[in-house]
CSV table of C-alpha atoms in Angstrom, one decimal:
chain,number,residue,atom,x,y,z
K,1,ALA,CA,34.1,25.3,72.0
K,2,VAL,CA,35.7,28.0,69.9
K,3,LEU,CA,32.8,30.5,69.8
K,4,PRO,CA,33.6,31.7,73.4
K,5,GLY,CA,37.0,32.8,72.0
K,6,ILE,CA,35.4,35.5,69.9
K,7,ASN,CA,35.7,38.8,71.6
K,8,SER,CA,33.2,41.7,71.8
K,9,LEU,CA,34.7,43.3,68.6
K,10,GLY,CA,34.1,40.1,66.7
K,11,GLY,CA,37.7,38.9,66.5
K,12,LEU,CA,39.1,35.5,67.4
K,13,CYS,CA,41.5,35.7,70.3
K,14,HIS,CA,44.9,34.2,69.7
K,15,GLU,CA,44.9,32.5,73.0
K,16,THR,CA,42.3,32.3,75.8
K,17,GLU,CA,41.6,30.3,78.9
K,18,ARG,CA,38.2,29.2,80.2
K,19,LYS,CA,38.6,31.3,83.4
K,20,GLU,CA,39.7,34.4,81.4
K,21,PRO,CA,37.2,36.4,79.4
K,22,SER,CA,37.9,36.3,75.7
K,23,ASN,CA,38.1,40.1,75.3
K,24,LYS,CA,41.4,40.1,77.3
K,25,GLY,CA,43.4,38.5,74.5
K,26,GLU,CA,45.4,39.8,71.6
K,27,MET,CA,44.5,38.7,68.0
K,28,GLU,CA,46.8,37.5,65.3
K,29,TRP,CA,46.2,37.6,61.5
K,30,TRP,CA,46.5,33.8,60.9
K,31,ALA,CA,43.9,32.8,63.6
K,32,GLN,CA,41.3,35.1,61.9
K,33,ALA,CA,41.9,33.7,58.4
K,34,GLU,CA,42.0,30.0,59.6
K,35,GLY,CA,39.0,30.8,61.8
K,36,VAL,CA,36.9,31.8,58.8
K,37,VAL,CA,37.9,28.6,57.0
K,38,GLY,CA,37.3,26.5,60.1
K,39,PHE,CA,33.8,28.0,60.7
K,40,LEU,CA,32.9,27.3,57.1
K,41,ASN,CA,34.1,23.7,57.5
K,42,ALA,CA,31.9,23.3,60.6
K,43,TRP,CA,28.9,24.8,58.7
K,44,GLU,CA,29.3,22.6,55.7
K,45,VAL,CA,29.6,19.5,57.9
K,46,SER,CA,26.9,20.3,60.4
K,47,GLY,CA,24.5,22.6,58.6
K,48,ASN,CA,24.4,24.7,61.8
K,49,ASN,CA,24.0,28.4,60.7
K,50,GLN,CA,25.7,29.5,63.9
K,51,PHE,CA,29.0,28.5,62.2
K,52,LEU,CA,28.1,30.4,59.0
K,53,ARG,CA,27.3,33.5,61.1
K,54,ALA,CA,30.6,33.1,62.9
K,55,ALA,CA,32.5,32.9,59.5
K,56,THR,CA,30.8,35.9,58.0
K,57,GLY,CA,31.2,37.9,61.3
K,58,LEU,CA,34.9,37.1,61.4
K,59,ALA,CA,35.3,38.0,57.7
K,60,ARG,CA,33.7,41.4,58.5
K,61,PHE,CA,36.1,41.8,61.5
K,62,ILE,CA,39.1,41.1,59.3
K,63,THR,CA,37.9,43.8,56.8
K,64,SER,CA,37.3,46.3,59.5
K,65,TYR,CA,40.4,45.8,61.7
K,66,PHE,CA,43.1,43.7,60.1
K,67,LEU,CA,43.4,45.2,56.6
K,68,ASP,CA,45.8,48.1,56.2
K,69,LEU,CA,44.0,49.9,53.4
K,70,HIS,CA,46.7,52.6,53.1
K,71,GLY,CA,49.9,50.5,53.4
K,72,GLY,CA,48.6,47.2,52.1
K,73,GLU,CA,48.7,43.7,53.7
K,74,TRP,CA,47.2,42.6,56.9
K,75,TYR,CA,48.4,43.7,60.3
K,76,TYR,CA,50.3,41.0,62.2
K,77,ARG,CA,48.6,41.4,65.6
K,78,LEU,CA,46.0,43.6,67.3
K,79,ASN,CA,45.5,44.5,70.9
K,80,PRO,CA,42.2,43.7,72.6
K,81,GLN,CA,40.8,47.1,71.5
K,82,GLY,CA,41.4,46.2,67.8
K,83,GLU,CA,44.4,48.5,67.3
K,84,PRO,CA,47.5,47.3,65.5
K,85,ILE,CA,50.5,46.5,67.7
K,86,SER,CA,53.3,48.4,65.9
K,87,THR,CA,56.2,46.3,67.2
K,88,TYR,CA,55.1,43.5,64.9
K,89,ASP,CA,56.1,43.6,61.2
K,90,LYS,CA,53.5,43.1,58.5
K,91,ALA,CA,55.9,40.7,56.8
K,92,GLY,CA,58.8,38.6,58.1
K,93,PHE,CA,60.1,35.2,59.1
K,94,TRP,CA,56.7,34.2,60.7
K,95,LYS,CA,54.4,36.6,58.8
K,96,CYS,CA,53.7,35.9,55.2
K,97,PRO,CA,50.5,35.9,53.1
K,98,TYR,CA,49.9,32.1,53.3
K,99,HIS,CA,46.9,32.1,55.7
K,100,ASN,CA,45.1,35.2,54.3
K,101,SER,CA,45.6,34.0,50.7
K,102,ARG,CA,44.4,30.5,51.7
K,103,MET,CA,41.3,32.0,53.2
K,104,CYS,CA,40.6,34.0,50.1
K,105,PHE,CA,41.1,31.0,47.8
K,106,GLU,CA,38.8,28.9,50.0
K,107,LEU,CA,36.1,31.6,50.0
K,108,TYR,CA,36.3,31.9,46.2
K,109,ARG,CA,36.2,28.1,45.6
K,110,ARG,CA,33.2,27.6,48.0
K,111,THR,CA,31.3,30.6,46.6
K,112,GLU,CA,31.8,29.2,43.1
K,113,ASN,CA,30.5,25.8,44.3
K,114,LEU,CA,27.4,27.3,45.9
K,115,LEU,CA,26.6,29.4,42.8
K,116,ARG,CA,26.9,26.3,40.6
K,117,GLU,CA,24.6,24.3,42.9
K,118,ASN,CA,21.9,27.0,42.9
């Protein structure tokens, strides 16, 4: 049910409605990070490679659009075209590195487990 929420750029929309195309929505940092973890969870439980492709696609999207390679940290929110919305701070009361750090730790742990198994 979440896959229709991925827009044409490959990002997960913060909010969407069934009647509204998913490319109309803005995208927030935490939804991308938790989306990667969630898609990996779905893949591990189901074995359905659609979820693995969604996780890797979303990780690529994060690298291409959410990372501020010059100023550091992730952008808080992007418009539907994938551009940072400058009225949002990169750190603040609601924005901290919890979700992005959690995603990185989960990816590291799961990669280590896969390497041990093979």
